[in-house]
PDB file of C-alpha atoms and ligand atoms in Angstrom:
ATOM      1  CA  MET A 184      -0.022  -0.001   0.011  1.00  0.00           C
ATOM      2  CA  ALA A 185       1.345   3.449  -0.919  1.00  0.00           C
ATOM      3  CA  ASP A 186       1.945   6.154   1.699  1.00  0.00           C
ATOM      4  CA  ARG A 187      -0.970   6.130   4.173  1.00  0.00           C
ATOM      5  CA  SER A 188      -0.323   9.602   5.486  1.00  0.00           C
ATOM      6  CA  ASP A 189      -2.685  11.115   2.840  1.00  0.00           C
ATOM      7  CA  ILE A 190      -5.489   8.694   3.703  1.00  0.00           C
ATOM      8  CA  ARG A 191      -8.191  10.009   5.984  1.00  0.00           C
ATOM      9  CA  ASN A 192     -11.469   8.544   4.771  1.00  0.00           C
ATOM     10  CA  ILE A 193     -11.909   4.821   4.212  1.00  0.00           C
ATOM     11  CA  VAL A 194     -14.735   2.793   2.754  1.00  0.00           C
ATOM     12  CA  ILE A 195     -14.564  -0.977   3.227  1.00  0.00           C
ATOM     13  CA  LEU A 196     -16.752  -3.357   1.307  1.00  0.00           C
ATOM     14  CA  THR A 197     -17.079  -6.803   2.793  1.00  0.00           C
ATOM     15  CA  GLY A 198     -18.541 -10.069   1.386  1.00  0.00           C
ATOM     16  CA  ALA A 199     -19.054 -13.653   2.351  1.00  0.00           C
ATOM     17  CA  GLY A 200     -15.287 -14.360   2.273  1.00  0.00           C
ATOM     18  CA  VAL A 201     -14.825 -12.357   5.477  1.00  0.00           C
ATOM     19  CA  SER A 202     -17.183 -14.738   7.387  1.00  0.00           C
ATOM     20  CA  ALA A 203     -15.948 -17.959   5.652  1.00  0.00           C
ATOM     21  CA  GLU A 204     -13.429 -18.762   8.318  1.00  0.00           C
ATOM     22  CA  SER A 205     -16.182 -18.400  10.974  1.00  0.00           C
ATOM     23  CA  GLY A 206     -17.885 -21.372   9.286  1.00  0.00           C
ATOM     24  CA  ILE A 207     -20.538 -19.489   7.243  1.00  0.00           C
ATOM     25  CA  ASP A 208     -20.920 -20.822   3.702  1.00  0.00           C
ATOM     26  CA  THR A 209     -20.068 -18.466   0.891  1.00  0.00           C
ATOM     27  CA  PHE A 210     -22.440 -18.250  -2.087  1.00  0.00           C
ATOM     28  CA  ARG A 211     -20.362 -19.034  -5.239  1.00  0.00           C
ATOM     29  CA  ALA A 212     -17.706 -21.537  -4.032  1.00  0.00           C
ATOM     30  CA  GLU A 213     -17.956 -25.184  -4.968  1.00  0.00           C
ATOM     31  CA  GLY A 214     -20.560 -26.530  -2.518  1.00  0.00           C
ATOM     32  CA  GLY A 215     -21.531 -22.955  -1.607  1.00  0.00           C
ATOM     33  CA  LEU A 216     -25.102 -21.821  -0.960  1.00  0.00           C
ATOM     34  CA  TRP A 217     -26.023 -21.097  -4.572  1.00  0.00           C
ATOM     35  CA  GLU A 218     -24.932 -24.566  -5.510  1.00  0.00           C
ATOM     36  CA  GLN A 219     -27.071 -26.126  -2.840  1.00  0.00           C
ATOM     37  CA  HIS A 220     -30.089 -23.942  -3.601  1.00  0.00           C
ATOM     38  CA  ARG A 221     -31.378 -22.158  -6.773  1.00  0.00           C
ATOM     39  CA  VAL A 222     -31.408 -18.389  -6.359  1.00  0.00           C
ATOM     40  CA  GLU A 223     -34.791 -18.353  -8.102  1.00  0.00           C
ATOM     41  CA  ASP A 224     -36.243 -20.756  -5.488  1.00  0.00           C
ATOM     42  CA  VAL A 225     -35.186 -18.956  -2.315  1.00  0.00           C
ATOM     43  CA  ALA A 226     -33.890 -15.396  -2.953  1.00  0.00           C
ATOM     44  CA  THR A 227     -36.396 -13.474  -5.019  1.00  0.00           C
ATOM     45  CA  PRO A 228     -39.784 -11.767  -4.238  1.00  0.00           C
ATOM     46  CA  GLU A 229     -41.327 -14.139  -6.831  1.00  0.00           C
ATOM     47  CA  ALA A 230     -40.050 -17.210  -4.951  1.00  0.00           C
ATOM     48  CA  PHE A 231     -41.625 -15.859  -1.713  1.00  0.00           C
ATOM     49  CA  ALA A 232     -44.962 -15.251  -3.423  1.00  0.00           C
ATOM     50  CA  ARG A 233     -44.880 -18.675  -4.970  1.00  0.00           C
ATOM     51  CA  ASP A 234     -43.617 -20.802  -2.057  1.00  0.00           C
ATOM     52  CA  PRO A 235     -43.334 -18.764   1.170  1.00  0.00           C
ATOM     53  CA  GLU A 236     -42.748 -21.932   3.296  1.00  0.00           C
ATOM     54  CA  LEU A 237     -39.672 -22.922   1.350  1.00  0.00           C
ATOM     55  CA  VAL A 238     -38.213 -19.402   1.538  1.00  0.00           C
ATOM     56  CA  LEU A 239     -38.962 -18.883   5.220  1.00  0.00           C
ATOM     57  CA  ARG A 240     -37.539 -22.258   6.082  1.00  0.00           C
ATOM     58  CA  PHE A 241     -34.334 -21.465   4.169  1.00  0.00           C
ATOM     59  CA  TYR A 242     -33.870 -18.160   6.064  1.00  0.00           C
ATOM     60  CA  ASP A 243     -34.887 -19.702   9.379  1.00  0.00           C
ATOM     61  CA  MET A 244     -32.107 -22.159   9.030  1.00  0.00           C
ATOM     62  CA  ARG A 245     -29.605 -19.516   8.128  1.00  0.00           C
ATOM     63  CA  ARG A 246     -30.737 -17.240  10.991  1.00  0.00           C
ATOM     64  CA  GLU A 247     -30.273 -20.078  13.395  1.00  0.00           C
ATOM     65  CA  ALA A 248     -26.912 -21.069  12.021  1.00  0.00           C
ATOM     66  CA  ILE A 249     -25.292 -17.595  12.182  1.00  0.00           C
ATOM     67  CA  GLN A 250     -26.178 -17.354  15.837  1.00  0.00           C
ATOM     68  CA  THR A 251     -23.884 -20.339  16.549  1.00  0.00           C
ATOM     69  CA  LYS A 252     -20.873 -18.791  14.734  1.00  0.00           C
ATOM     70  CA  GLN A 253     -18.182 -16.504  16.137  1.00  0.00           C
ATOM     71  CA  PRO A 254     -16.258 -13.534  14.698  1.00  0.00           C
ATOM     72  CA  ASN A 255     -12.805 -14.412  13.318  1.00  0.00           C
ATOM     73  CA  PRO A 256      -9.561 -12.400  13.251  1.00  0.00           C
ATOM     74  CA  ALA A 257     -10.632 -10.511  10.151  1.00  0.00           C
ATOM     75  CA  HIS A 258     -13.831  -9.180  11.846  1.00  0.00           C
ATOM     76  CA  GLU A 259     -11.731  -8.438  14.921  1.00  0.00           C
ATOM     77  CA  ALA A 260      -9.074  -6.467  13.031  1.00  0.00           C
ATOM     78  CA  LEU A 261     -11.813  -4.392  11.257  1.00  0.00           C
ATOM     79  CA  ALA A 262     -13.459  -3.629  14.625  1.00  0.00           C
ATOM     80  CA  ARG A 263     -10.028  -2.478  15.921  1.00  0.00           C
ATOM     81  CA  LEU A 264      -9.612  -0.197  12.845  1.00  0.00           C
ATOM     82  CA  ASP A 265     -13.176   1.194  13.422  1.00  0.00           C
ATOM     83  CA  ARG A 266     -12.298   1.915  17.027  1.00  0.00           C
ATOM     84  CA  GLU A 267      -8.909   3.484  16.459  1.00  0.00           C
ATOM     85  CA  TRP A 268      -9.244   5.100  12.987  1.00  0.00           C
ATOM     86  CA  GLU A 269      -9.791   8.906  13.557  1.00  0.00           C
ATOM     87  CA  GLY A 270     -10.911   9.749  10.040  1.00  0.00           C
ATOM     88  CA  GLU A 271     -14.160   8.757   8.431  1.00  0.00           C
ATOM     89  CA  LEU A 272     -14.685   5.015   8.079  1.00  0.00           C
ATOM     90  CA  LEU A 273     -17.619   3.028   6.781  1.00  0.00           C
ATOM     91  CA  ILE A 274     -17.814  -0.802   6.625  1.00  0.00           C
ATOM     92  CA  VAL A 275     -20.364  -1.596   3.960  1.00  0.00           C
ATOM     93  CA  THR A 276     -21.196  -5.167   4.228  1.00  0.00           C
ATOM     94  CA  GLN A 277     -23.079  -7.424   1.811  1.00  0.00           C
ATOM     95  CA  ASN A 278     -23.305 -10.016   4.645  1.00  0.00           C
ATOM     96  CA  VAL A 279     -26.474 -10.593   6.497  1.00  0.00           C
ATOM     97  CA  ASP A 280     -24.783 -11.991   9.566  1.00  0.00           C
ATOM     98  CA  ASP A 281     -23.899  -9.859  12.562  1.00  0.00           C
ATOM     99  CA  LEU A 282     -20.228 -10.823  12.983  1.00  0.00           C
ATOM    100  CA  HIS A 283     -18.842  -7.305  12.354  1.00  0.00           C
ATOM    101  CA  GLU A 284     -20.968  -5.976  15.166  1.00  0.00           C
ATOM    102  CA  ARG A 285     -20.253  -8.895  17.517  1.00  0.00           C
ATOM    103  CA  ALA A 286     -16.593  -8.206  17.023  1.00  0.00           C
ATOM    104  CA  GLY A 287     -17.195  -4.638  18.156  1.00  0.00           C
ATOM    105  CA  ALA A 288     -17.447  -2.648  14.905  1.00  0.00           C
ATOM    106  CA  ARG A 289     -19.952   0.183  15.046  1.00  0.00           C
ATOM    107  CA  ARG A 290     -19.637   2.037  11.644  1.00  0.00           C
ATOM    108  CA  VAL A 291     -21.343  -0.809   9.789  1.00  0.00           C
ATOM    109  CA  LEU A 292     -23.960  -0.604   7.008  1.00  0.00           C
ATOM    110  CA  HIS A 293     -25.850  -3.745   5.912  1.00  0.00           C
ATOM    111  CA  MET A 294     -26.570  -3.007   2.235  1.00  0.00           C
ATOM    112  CA  HIS A 295     -28.231  -6.576   1.793  1.00  0.00           C
ATOM    113  CA  GLY A 296     -30.141  -6.356   5.080  1.00  0.00           C
ATOM    114  CA  THR A 297     -29.725  -8.654   8.059  1.00  0.00           C
ATOM    115  CA  HIS A 298     -30.953 -12.068   9.214  1.00  0.00           C
ATOM    116  CA  LEU A 299     -31.564 -10.600  12.713  1.00  0.00           C
ATOM    117  CA  ASN A 300     -34.455  -8.375  11.704  1.00  0.00           C
ATOM    118  CA  ALA A 301     -37.999  -9.225  10.619  1.00  0.00           C
ATOM    119  CA  TRP A 302     -39.657  -6.767   8.257  1.00  0.00           C
ATOM    120  CA  CYS A 303     -43.456  -6.358   8.377  1.00  0.00           C
ATOM    121  CA  THR A 304     -44.880  -6.026   4.921  1.00  0.00           C
ATOM    122  CA  ALA A 305     -48.128  -4.650   6.425  1.00  0.00           C
ATOM    123  CA  CYS A 306     -46.752  -1.766   8.525  1.00  0.00           C
ATOM    124  CA  ASP A 307     -43.186  -1.515   7.266  1.00  0.00           C
ATOM    125  CA  ALA A 308     -41.689  -1.841  10.784  1.00  0.00           C
ATOM    126  CA  ARG A 309     -38.391  -3.709  11.309  1.00  0.00           C
ATOM    127  CA  SER A 310     -38.132  -5.689  14.507  1.00  0.00           C
ATOM    128  CA  PRO A 311     -35.110  -7.451  15.976  1.00  0.00           C
ATOM    129  CA  TRP A 312     -35.695 -11.184  15.360  1.00  0.00           C
ATOM    130  CA  ARG A 313     -33.817 -14.297  16.461  1.00  0.00           C
ATOM    131  CA  GLY A 314     -36.443 -16.979  16.248  1.00  0.00           C
ATOM    132  CA  THR A 315     -38.239 -18.461  13.294  1.00  0.00           C
ATOM    133  CA  LEU A 316     -40.721 -16.920  10.825  1.00  0.00           C
ATOM    134  CA  ILE A 317     -42.136 -20.159   9.357  1.00  0.00           C
ATOM    135  CA  ASP A 318     -44.815 -20.261  12.027  1.00  0.00           C
ATOM    136  CA  ARG A 319     -46.063 -16.883  10.884  1.00  0.00           C
ATOM    137  CA  PRO A 320     -45.737 -14.883  14.103  1.00  0.00           C
ATOM    138  CA  ALA A 321     -47.500 -11.585  14.547  1.00  0.00           C
ATOM    139  CA  CYS A 322     -45.672  -8.320  13.969  1.00  0.00           C
ATOM    140  CA  PRO A 323     -44.753  -6.812  17.343  1.00  0.00           C
ATOM    141  CA  GLU A 324     -45.820  -3.394  15.997  1.00  0.00           C
ATOM    142  CA  CYS A 325     -49.126  -3.942  14.267  1.00  0.00           C
ATOM    143  CA  GLY A 326     -50.082  -7.548  15.043  1.00  0.00           C
ATOM    144  CA  GLU A 327     -50.449  -8.561  11.400  1.00  0.00           C
ATOM    145  CA  LYS A 328     -48.984 -11.927  10.340  1.00  0.00           C
ATOM    146  CA  ALA A 329     -46.941 -10.355   7.510  1.00  0.00           C
ATOM    147  CA  LEU A 330     -43.283 -10.710   8.562  1.00  0.00           C
ATOM    148  CA  ARG A 331     -40.578 -11.585   6.090  1.00  0.00           C
ATOM    149  CA  PRO A 332     -36.787 -11.765   6.435  1.00  0.00           C
ATOM    150  CA  ASP A 333     -35.197  -8.310   6.253  1.00  0.00           C
ATOM    151  CA  VAL A 334     -32.841  -9.466   3.576  1.00  0.00           C
ATOM    152  CA  VAL A 335     -32.517  -7.875   0.086  1.00  0.00           C
ATOM    153  CA  TRP A 336     -33.499 -10.417  -2.553  1.00  0.00           C
ATOM    154  CA  PHE A 337     -32.501 -10.373  -6.223  1.00  0.00           C
ATOM    155  CA  GLY A 338     -34.594  -7.763  -8.016  1.00  0.00           C
ATOM    156  CA  GLU A 339     -34.858  -5.561  -4.923  1.00  0.00           C
ATOM    157  CA  MET A 340     -32.931  -2.332  -4.216  1.00  0.00           C
ATOM    158  CA  PRO A 341     -30.035  -2.665  -1.711  1.00  0.00           C
ATOM    159  CA  TYR A 342     -30.368  -0.455   1.360  1.00  0.00           C
ATOM    160  CA  GLU A 343     -28.901   2.990   1.939  1.00  0.00           C
ATOM    161  CA  MET A 344     -27.329   3.552  -1.461  1.00  0.00           C
ATOM    162  CA  ASP A 345     -27.331   7.361  -1.003  1.00  0.00           C
ATOM    163  CA  ARG A 346     -25.285   6.993   2.169  1.00  0.00           C
ATOM    164  CA  ILE A 347     -22.860   4.587   0.481  1.00  0.00           C
ATOM    165  CA  PHE A 348     -22.308   6.907  -2.527  1.00  0.00           C
ATOM    166  CA  SER A 349     -21.798   9.877  -0.256  1.00  0.00           C
ATOM    167  CA  ALA A 350     -19.145   7.870   1.682  1.00  0.00           C
ATOM    168  CA  LEU A 351     -17.520   6.805  -1.705  1.00  0.00           C
ATOM    169  CA  ARG A 352     -17.385  10.462  -2.798  1.00  0.00           C
ATOM    170  CA  GLU A 353     -15.407  11.364   0.335  1.00  0.00           C
ATOM    171  CA  ALA A 354     -13.157   8.240   0.275  1.00  0.00           C
ATOM    172  CA  ASP A 355      -9.414   8.372  -0.071  1.00  0.00           C
ATOM    173  CA  LEU A 356      -9.205   4.566   0.088  1.00  0.00           C
ATOM    174  CA  PHE A 357     -11.626   1.896  -0.923  1.00  0.00           C
ATOM    175  CA  VAL A 358     -10.944  -1.636   0.269  1.00  0.00           C
ATOM    176  CA  SER A 359     -12.851  -4.702  -0.911  1.00  0.00           C
ATOM    177  CA  ILE A 360     -12.614  -7.825   1.319  1.00  0.00           C
ATOM    178  CA  GLY A 361     -13.788 -11.332   0.530  1.00  0.00           C
ATOM    179  CA  THR A 362     -16.226 -10.666  -2.291  1.00  0.00           C
ATOM    180  CA  SER A 363     -16.448 -12.172  -5.719  1.00  0.00           C
ATOM    181  CA  GLY A 364     -17.481  -8.965  -7.403  1.00  0.00           C
ATOM    182  CA  ALA A 365     -20.362 -10.833  -9.072  1.00  0.00           C
ATOM    183  CA  VAL A 366     -23.326  -8.908  -7.695  1.00  0.00           C
ATOM    184  CA  TYR A 367     -24.122  -5.308  -8.675  1.00  0.00           C
ATOM    185  CA  PRO A 368     -24.308  -2.576  -7.438  1.00  0.00           C
ATOM    186  CA  ALA A 369     -21.581  -3.636  -4.832  1.00  0.00           C
ATOM    187  CA  ALA A 370     -19.421  -5.039  -7.679  1.00  0.00           C
ATOM    188  CA  GLY A 371     -19.364  -1.514  -9.211  1.00  0.00           C
ATOM    189  CA  PHE A 372     -18.127   0.286  -6.124  1.00  0.00           C
ATOM    190  CA  VAL A 373     -14.467  -0.113  -7.115  1.00  0.00           C
ATOM    191  CA  ARG A 374     -15.047   1.680 -10.436  1.00  0.00           C
ATOM    192  CA  ASN A 375     -17.102   4.369  -8.650  1.00  0.00           C
ATOM    193  CA  ALA A 376     -14.402   4.862  -5.990  1.00  0.00           C
ATOM    194  CA  ARG A 377     -11.627   5.044  -8.608  1.00  0.00           C
ATOM    195  CA  ASP A 378     -13.524   7.485 -10.755  1.00  0.00           C
ATOM    196  CA  LEU A 379     -14.077   9.599  -7.637  1.00  0.00           C
ATOM    197  CA  GLY A 380     -10.314   9.654  -6.939  1.00  0.00           C
ATOM    198  CA  ALA A 381      -9.872   7.002  -4.222  1.00  0.00           C
ATOM    199  CA  ARG A 382      -7.058   4.441  -4.124  1.00  0.00           C
ATOM    200  CA  THR A 383      -8.362   0.891  -4.293  1.00  0.00           C
ATOM    201  CA  LEU A 384      -7.177  -2.270  -2.593  1.00  0.00           C
ATOM    202  CA  GLU A 385      -8.565  -5.840  -2.799  1.00  0.00           C
ATOM    203  CA  LEU A 386      -8.061  -8.472  -0.149  1.00  0.00           C
ATOM    204  CA  ASN A 387      -9.430 -11.825  -1.287  1.00  0.00           C
ATOM    205  CA  LEU A 388      -8.594 -15.509  -1.163  1.00  0.00           C
ATOM    206  CA  GLU A 389      -7.899 -15.610  -4.818  1.00  0.00           C
ATOM    207  CA  ALA A 390      -8.033 -13.270  -7.832  1.00  0.00           C
ATOM    208  CA  SER A 391     -11.702 -12.217  -8.306  1.00  0.00           C
ATOM    209  CA  GLN A 392     -13.579 -11.203 -11.427  1.00  0.00           C
ATOM    210  CA  GLY A 393     -12.737  -7.577 -10.762  1.00  0.00           C
ATOM    211  CA  SER A 394      -9.158  -7.884  -9.474  1.00  0.00           C
ATOM    212  CA  HIS A 395      -7.708  -6.052 -12.435  1.00  0.00           C
ATOM    213  CA  LEU A 396      -9.776  -2.960 -11.454  1.00  0.00           C
ATOM    214  CA  PHE A 397      -7.923  -2.435  -8.186  1.00  0.00           C
ATOM    215  CA  ASP A 398      -4.597  -0.491  -7.707  1.00  0.00           C
ATOM    216  CA  GLU A 399      -3.474  -3.455  -5.607  1.00  0.00           C
ATOM    217  CA  SER A 400      -4.851  -6.923  -5.018  1.00  0.00           C
ATOM    218  CA  ARG A 401      -3.613  -9.234  -2.277  1.00  0.00           C
ATOM    219  CA  HIS A 402      -4.542 -12.937  -2.162  1.00  0.00           C
ATOM    220  CA  GLY A 403      -4.856 -15.157   0.917  1.00  0.00           C
ATOM    221  CA  PRO A 404      -7.202 -15.839   3.753  1.00  0.00           C
ATOM    222  CA  ALA A 405      -9.041 -12.855   5.305  1.00  0.00           C
ATOM    223  CA  SER A 406      -7.948 -13.964   8.748  1.00  0.00           C
ATOM    224  CA  VAL A 407      -4.343 -13.303   7.810  1.00  0.00           C
ATOM    225  CA  LEU A 408      -4.596 -10.470   5.218  1.00  0.00           C
ATOM    226  CA  VAL A 409      -6.930  -8.208   7.129  1.00  0.00           C
ATOM    227  CA  PRO A 410      -5.044  -8.099  10.447  1.00  0.00           C
ATOM    228  CA  GLU A 411      -1.841  -7.428   8.470  1.00  0.00           C
ATOM    229  CA  TRP A 412      -3.420  -4.578   6.503  1.00  0.00           C
ATOM    230  CA  VAL A 413      -4.967  -3.059   9.666  1.00  0.00           C
ATOM    231  CA  ASP A 414      -1.542  -3.118  11.284  1.00  0.00           C
ATOM    232  CA  GLU A 415      -0.193  -1.213   8.310  1.00  0.00           C
ATOM    233  CA  MET A 416      -2.986   1.400   8.529  1.00  0.00           C
ATOM    234  CA  LEU A 417      -2.679   1.952  12.276  1.00  0.00           C
ATOM    235  CA  GLY A 418       1.135   2.021  12.089  1.00  0.00           C
TER     236      GLY A 418
HETATM  237  P1  LIG B  78     -19.297 -14.886  -3.063  1.00  0.00           P
HETATM  238  O1  LIG B  78     -19.639 -16.394  -2.520  1.00  0.00           O
HETATM  239  O2  LIG B  78     -19.800 -14.649  -4.459  1.00  0.00           O
HETATM  240  O3  LIG B  78     -17.752 -14.719  -2.994  1.00  0.00           O
HETATM  241  C1  LIG B  78     -16.964 -14.905  -1.850  1.00  0.00           C
HETATM  242  C2  LIG B  78     -15.596 -14.491  -2.127  1.00  0.00           C
HETATM  243  O4  LIG B  78     -14.797 -14.647  -0.994  1.00  0.00           O
HETATM  244  C3  LIG B  78     -14.836 -15.244  -3.255  1.00  0.00           C
HETATM  245  O5  LIG B  78     -14.211 -14.379  -4.101  1.00  0.00           O
HETATM  246  C4  LIG B  78     -13.896 -16.170  -2.475  1.00  0.00           C
HETATM  247  O6  LIG B  78     -12.642 -16.313  -3.201  1.00  0.00           O
HETATM  248  C5  LIG B  78     -13.608 -15.258  -1.285  1.00  0.00           C
HETATM  249  N1  LIG B  78     -13.203 -16.007  -0.043  1.00  0.00           N
HETATM  250  C6  LIG B  78     -13.602 -17.259   0.328  1.00  0.00           C
HETATM  251  N2  LIG B  78     -13.020 -17.622   1.454  1.00  0.00           N
HETATM  252  C7  LIG B  78     -12.249 -16.524   1.845  1.00  0.00           C
HETATM  253  C8  LIG B  78     -11.326 -16.309   2.894  1.00  0.00           C
HETATM  254  N3  LIG B  78     -11.177 -17.203   3.860  1.00  0.00           N
HETATM  255  N4  LIG B  78     -10.645 -15.132   2.940  1.00  0.00           N
HETATM  256  C9  LIG B  78     -10.770 -14.229   1.952  1.00  0.00           C
HETATM  257  N5  LIG B  78     -11.653 -14.410   0.915  1.00  0.00           N
HETATM  258  C10 LIG B  78     -12.372 -15.552   0.855  1.00  0.00           C
HETATM  259  O7  LIG B  78     -19.929 -13.983  -1.962  1.00  0.00           O
HETATM  260  P2  LIG B  78     -20.209 -12.398  -2.106  1.00  0.00           P
HETATM  261  O8  LIG B  78     -19.267 -11.792  -2.973  1.00  0.00           O
HETATM  262  O9  LIG B  78     -20.337 -11.877  -0.736  1.00  0.00           O
HETATM  263  O10 LIG B  78     -26.479 -11.327  -2.155  1.00  0.00           O
HETATM  264  O11 LIG B  78     -21.676 -12.445  -2.684  1.00  0.00           O
HETATM  265  C11 LIG B  78     -22.254 -11.228  -2.985  1.00  0.00           C
HETATM  266  C12 LIG B  78     -23.785 -11.352  -2.842  1.00  0.00           C
HETATM  267  O12 LIG B  78     -24.216 -12.501  -3.655  1.00  0.00           O
HETATM  268  C13 LIG B  78     -24.290 -11.744  -1.460  1.00  0.00           C
HETATM  269  O13 LIG B  78     -24.432 -10.630  -0.626  1.00  0.00           O
HETATM  270  C14 LIG B  78     -25.650 -12.393  -1.728  1.00  0.00           C
HETATM  271  C15 LIG B  78     -25.186 -13.287  -2.876  1.00  0.00           C
HETATM  272  O14 LIG B  78     -26.172 -13.655  -3.767  1.00  0.00           O
HETATM  273  C16 LIG B  78     -27.853 -11.484  -2.015  1.00  0.00           C
HETATM  274  O15 LIG B  78     -28.324 -12.485  -1.538  1.00  0.00           O
HETATM  275  C17 LIG B  78     -28.581 -10.308  -2.463  1.00  0.00           C
END
């Protein structure tokens, strides 16, 4: 990484690779989630309309599973950077687990939603949720039995895009960690950041689809690369 003295504002994009070493399946690896399940069956509004039981069961299982997992050294290093970095910092995560927060990070934005909220399609309230939805519980706010996972499905708009673009506009450094660069708009952030003048760094197990777009790309497990990079940043 070039001289860090002129870096004040950082945007970090994380993907499934940051949670892989905590035992949470990634999506596109061999044996990953999208090999075990068809996206069109479980992760679209149409799938939910067609077969709500299948979709709710899929997310209930995932919600239960993430609660048994623990943050790994990559989450912990990012939480340390969040605590100690005096400039602006935003961790934009595509992950729907809460491992960044459980490691202690505070400046986290879940652009694809979170497993740990239920969203009421009747009154629009979002309620913290740890149990199941398959049994069609009532919304704690309005009492309607219209809760769905608060997870962004294919064909839906990711959350807080305005806030993300405003952080990208201010960013001196954009870092992408553990994401394949296969899903837009997140996959486009590196181009946006570069066009807006930021330096760009990728930390990923292997070369990704978009590696050539970064100023620098480092390959290896997040549990090693992220603590090393955070040490460099904090000096
Ligand atoms: P993917 O499964 O597409 O990619 C995971 C990336 O992490 C790959 O590039 C792996 O090489 C890398 N990786 C795996 N293990 C790693 C490790 N230990 N250390 C570092 N890198 C590692 O997951 P995402 O890019 O997060 O969206 O997928 C993006 C979106 O597609 C998800 O948020 C989800 C999915 O469909 C929705 O459901 C809307």
